[in-house]
CSV table of C-alpha atoms in Angstrom, one decimal:
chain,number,residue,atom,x,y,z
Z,1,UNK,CA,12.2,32.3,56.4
Z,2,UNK,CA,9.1,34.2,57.2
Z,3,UNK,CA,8.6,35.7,53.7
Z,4,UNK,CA,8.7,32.0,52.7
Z,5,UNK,CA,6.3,30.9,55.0
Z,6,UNK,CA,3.7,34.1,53.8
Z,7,UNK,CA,4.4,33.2,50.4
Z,8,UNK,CA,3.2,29.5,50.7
Z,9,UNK,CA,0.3,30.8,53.2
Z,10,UNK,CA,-0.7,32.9,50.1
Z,11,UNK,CA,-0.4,30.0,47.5
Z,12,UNK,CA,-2.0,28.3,49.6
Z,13,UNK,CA,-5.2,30.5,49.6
Z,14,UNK,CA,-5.3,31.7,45.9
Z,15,UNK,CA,-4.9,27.8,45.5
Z,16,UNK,CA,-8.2,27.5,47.8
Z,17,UNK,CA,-9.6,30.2,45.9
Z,18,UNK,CA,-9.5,29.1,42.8
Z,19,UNK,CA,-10.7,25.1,43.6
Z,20,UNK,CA,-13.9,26.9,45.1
Z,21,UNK,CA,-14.6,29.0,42.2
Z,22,UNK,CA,-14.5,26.1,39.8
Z,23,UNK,CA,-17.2,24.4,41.5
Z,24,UNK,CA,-19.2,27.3,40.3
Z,25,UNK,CA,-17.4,27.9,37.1
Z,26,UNK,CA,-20.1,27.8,33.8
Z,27,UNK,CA,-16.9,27.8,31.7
Z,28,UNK,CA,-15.3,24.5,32.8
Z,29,UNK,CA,-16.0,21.3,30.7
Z,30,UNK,CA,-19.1,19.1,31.8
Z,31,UNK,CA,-18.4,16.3,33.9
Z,32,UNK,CA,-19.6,13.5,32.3
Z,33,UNK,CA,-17.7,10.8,34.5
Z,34,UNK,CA,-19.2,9.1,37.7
Z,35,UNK,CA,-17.2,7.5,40.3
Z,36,UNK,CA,-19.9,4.1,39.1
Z,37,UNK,CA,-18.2,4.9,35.8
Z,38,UNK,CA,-15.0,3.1,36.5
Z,39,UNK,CA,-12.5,2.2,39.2
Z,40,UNK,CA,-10.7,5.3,40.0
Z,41,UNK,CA,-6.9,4.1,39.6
Z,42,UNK,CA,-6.0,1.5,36.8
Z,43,UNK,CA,-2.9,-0.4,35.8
Z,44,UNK,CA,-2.0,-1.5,32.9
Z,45,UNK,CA,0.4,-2.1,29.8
Z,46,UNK,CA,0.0,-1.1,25.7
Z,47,UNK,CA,2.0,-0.1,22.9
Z,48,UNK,CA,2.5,3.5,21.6
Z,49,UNK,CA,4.2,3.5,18.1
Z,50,UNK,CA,7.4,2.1,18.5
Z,51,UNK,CA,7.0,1.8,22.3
Z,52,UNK,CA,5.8,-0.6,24.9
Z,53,UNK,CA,4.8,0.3,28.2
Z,54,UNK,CA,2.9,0.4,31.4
Z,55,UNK,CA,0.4,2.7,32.0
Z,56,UNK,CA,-1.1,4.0,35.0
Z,57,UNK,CA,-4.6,5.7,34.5
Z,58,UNK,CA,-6.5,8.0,37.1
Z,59,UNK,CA,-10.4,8.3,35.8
Z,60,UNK,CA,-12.3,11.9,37.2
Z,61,UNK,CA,-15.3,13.1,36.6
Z,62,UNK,CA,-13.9,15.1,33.5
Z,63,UNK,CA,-11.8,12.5,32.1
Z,64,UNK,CA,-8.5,10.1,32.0
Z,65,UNK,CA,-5.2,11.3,32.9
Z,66,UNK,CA,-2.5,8.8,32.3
Z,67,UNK,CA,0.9,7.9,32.4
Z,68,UNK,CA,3.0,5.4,30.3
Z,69,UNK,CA,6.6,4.3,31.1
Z,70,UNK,CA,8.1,1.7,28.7
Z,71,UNK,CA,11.0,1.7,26.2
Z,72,UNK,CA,11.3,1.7,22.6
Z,73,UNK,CA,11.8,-1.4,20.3
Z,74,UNK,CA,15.2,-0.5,19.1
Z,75,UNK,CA,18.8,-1.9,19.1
Z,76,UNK,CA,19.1,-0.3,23.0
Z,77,UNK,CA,15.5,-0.5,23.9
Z,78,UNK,CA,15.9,3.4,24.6
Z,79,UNK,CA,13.4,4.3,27.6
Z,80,UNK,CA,10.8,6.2,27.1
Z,81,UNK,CA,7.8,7.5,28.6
Z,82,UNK,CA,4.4,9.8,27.4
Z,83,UNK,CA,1.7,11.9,30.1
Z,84,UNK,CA,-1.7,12.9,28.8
Z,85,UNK,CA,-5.3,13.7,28.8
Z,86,UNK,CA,-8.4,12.0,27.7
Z,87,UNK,CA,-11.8,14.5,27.9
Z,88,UNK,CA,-14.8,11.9,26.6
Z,89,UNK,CA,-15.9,14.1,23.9
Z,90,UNK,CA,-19.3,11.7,23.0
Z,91,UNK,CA,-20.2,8.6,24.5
Z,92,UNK,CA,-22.1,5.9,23.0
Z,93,UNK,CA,-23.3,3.0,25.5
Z,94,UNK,CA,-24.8,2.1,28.3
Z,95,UNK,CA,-20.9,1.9,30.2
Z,96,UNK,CA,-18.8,5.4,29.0
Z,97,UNK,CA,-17.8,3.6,26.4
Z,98,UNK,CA,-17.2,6.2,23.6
Z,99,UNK,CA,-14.9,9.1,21.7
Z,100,UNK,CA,-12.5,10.9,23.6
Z,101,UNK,CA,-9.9,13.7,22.5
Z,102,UNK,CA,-6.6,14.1,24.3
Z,103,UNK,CA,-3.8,16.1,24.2
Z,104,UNK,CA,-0.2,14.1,24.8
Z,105,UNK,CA,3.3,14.7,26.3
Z,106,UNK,CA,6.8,12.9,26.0
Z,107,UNK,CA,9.1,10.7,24.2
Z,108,UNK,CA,7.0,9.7,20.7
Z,109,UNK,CA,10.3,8.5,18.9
Z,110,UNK,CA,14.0,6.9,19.4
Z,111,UNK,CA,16.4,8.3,16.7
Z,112,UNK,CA,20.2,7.5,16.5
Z,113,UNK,CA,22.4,10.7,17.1
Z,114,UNK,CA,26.3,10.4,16.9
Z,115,UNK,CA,25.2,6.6,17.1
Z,116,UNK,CA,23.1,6.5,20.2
Z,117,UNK,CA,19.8,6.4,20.4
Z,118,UNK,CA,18.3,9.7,21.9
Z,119,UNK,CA,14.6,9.6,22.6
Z,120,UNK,CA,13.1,12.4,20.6
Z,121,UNK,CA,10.4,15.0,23.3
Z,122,UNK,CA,7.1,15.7,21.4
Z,123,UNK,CA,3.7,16.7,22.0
Z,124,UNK,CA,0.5,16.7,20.4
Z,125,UNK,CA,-2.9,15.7,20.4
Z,126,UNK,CA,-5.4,12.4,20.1
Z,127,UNK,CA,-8.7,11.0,19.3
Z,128,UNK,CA,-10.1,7.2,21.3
Z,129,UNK,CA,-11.9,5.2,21.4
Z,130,UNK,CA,-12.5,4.1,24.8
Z,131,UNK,CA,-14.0,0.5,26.3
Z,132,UNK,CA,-14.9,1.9,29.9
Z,133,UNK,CA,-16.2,0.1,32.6
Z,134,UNK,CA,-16.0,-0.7,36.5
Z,135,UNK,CA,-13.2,-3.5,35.3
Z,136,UNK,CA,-11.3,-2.5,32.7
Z,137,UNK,CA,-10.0,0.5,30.4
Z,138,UNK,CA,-9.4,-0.2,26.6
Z,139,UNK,CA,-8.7,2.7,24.9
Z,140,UNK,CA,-7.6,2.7,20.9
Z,141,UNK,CA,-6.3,6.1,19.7
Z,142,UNK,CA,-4.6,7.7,16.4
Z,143,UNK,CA,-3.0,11.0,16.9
Z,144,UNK,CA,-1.0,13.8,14.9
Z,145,UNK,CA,2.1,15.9,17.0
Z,146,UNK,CA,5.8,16.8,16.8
Z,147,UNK,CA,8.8,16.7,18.3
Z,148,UNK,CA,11.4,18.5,19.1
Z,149,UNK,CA,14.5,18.8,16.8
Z,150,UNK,CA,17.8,16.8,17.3
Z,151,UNK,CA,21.3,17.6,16.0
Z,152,UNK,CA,24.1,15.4,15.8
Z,153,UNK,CA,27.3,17.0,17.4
Z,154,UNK,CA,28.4,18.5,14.0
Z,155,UNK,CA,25.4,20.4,13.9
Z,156,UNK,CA,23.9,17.9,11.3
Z,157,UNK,CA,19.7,17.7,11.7
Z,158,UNK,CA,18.8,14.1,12.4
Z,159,UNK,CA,15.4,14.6,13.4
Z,160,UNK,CA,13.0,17.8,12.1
Z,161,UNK,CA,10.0,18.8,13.7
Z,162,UNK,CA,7.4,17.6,11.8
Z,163,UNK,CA,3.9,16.5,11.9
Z,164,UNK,CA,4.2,12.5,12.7
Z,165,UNK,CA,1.0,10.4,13.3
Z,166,UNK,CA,0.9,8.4,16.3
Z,167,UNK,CA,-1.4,5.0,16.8
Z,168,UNK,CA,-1.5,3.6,20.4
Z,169,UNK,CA,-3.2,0.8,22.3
Z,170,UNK,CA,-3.5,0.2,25.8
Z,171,UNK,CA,-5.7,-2.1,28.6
Z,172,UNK,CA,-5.8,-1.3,32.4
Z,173,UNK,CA,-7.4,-2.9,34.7
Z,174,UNK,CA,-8.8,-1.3,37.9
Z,175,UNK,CA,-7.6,-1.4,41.5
């Protein structure tokens, strides 16, 4: 139990470390986000491809992490759900309106396998288009990943991995 204890006492302080060496850090993306930029916490619903969902969206100073929970428009309405990251890459208004690349995690498809649907695990990454302001979040975005192969029980491929374009819309509101 003690060695436990020592090792989360020593997490604990390289974790320390580490936050106060980023505040001085020349090699960490510019923050470019103001806590006037936009409620911190926003809720919300969109559509990803072939999935709808609700979203939950946390704004920082150096961007927009999300989640998205829904389920896919299919015979079973397979569930499915997507994390990511939003860095505003150039803004163009007087709110933070502007482009912002991501990079994405999560279900991107529903395929039938030994007929049931299977949501298919990809990754990948995104470029948005992002209305930002103290009430609201509106973010368009097209963007280009894969997933991961499936197999039907035979050892048939049903799904390759594959570059597959993926458009998504969403609109949070703040809390």
């Amino acid at each position: 139990m003690k060695i436990i204890t020592k090792a989360y006492s020593l997490l604990a302080f390289f974790a320390l470390a580490n936050v106060a060496h980023a505040q001085d850090n020349p090699y960490l993306p510019e923050a470019k986000l103001t806590p006037e930029s936009a409620k911190a916490w926003n809720v919300g619903a969109g559509f990803t491809q072939e999935m709808i969902h609700v979203n939950a969206e946390w704004v920082n100073p150096y961007g927009i992490a999300y989640a998205k929970a829904g389920v896919f428009i299919d015979d079973d309405y397979t569930p499915g759900g997507q994390v990511g990251f939003r860095y505003p890459y150039h803004l163009t208004g007087k709110d933070k309106n502007g482009y912002y690349l991501g990079v994405y995690a999560g279900h991107i498809d529903s395929k039938s396998v030994d007929n049931e649907l299977k949501a298919q695990l990809g990754a990948g990454v995104d470029l948005a288009y992002v209305l930002l302001s103290k009430e609201r979040i509106s973010s368009f975005s097209i963007g280009i990943g894969a997933g991961e192969e499936l197999e039907d029980r035979n050892g048939n491929m049903v799904a390759e991995t594959e570059p597959r374009i993926q458009f998504s819309y969403t609109l949070s509101i703040g809390l």
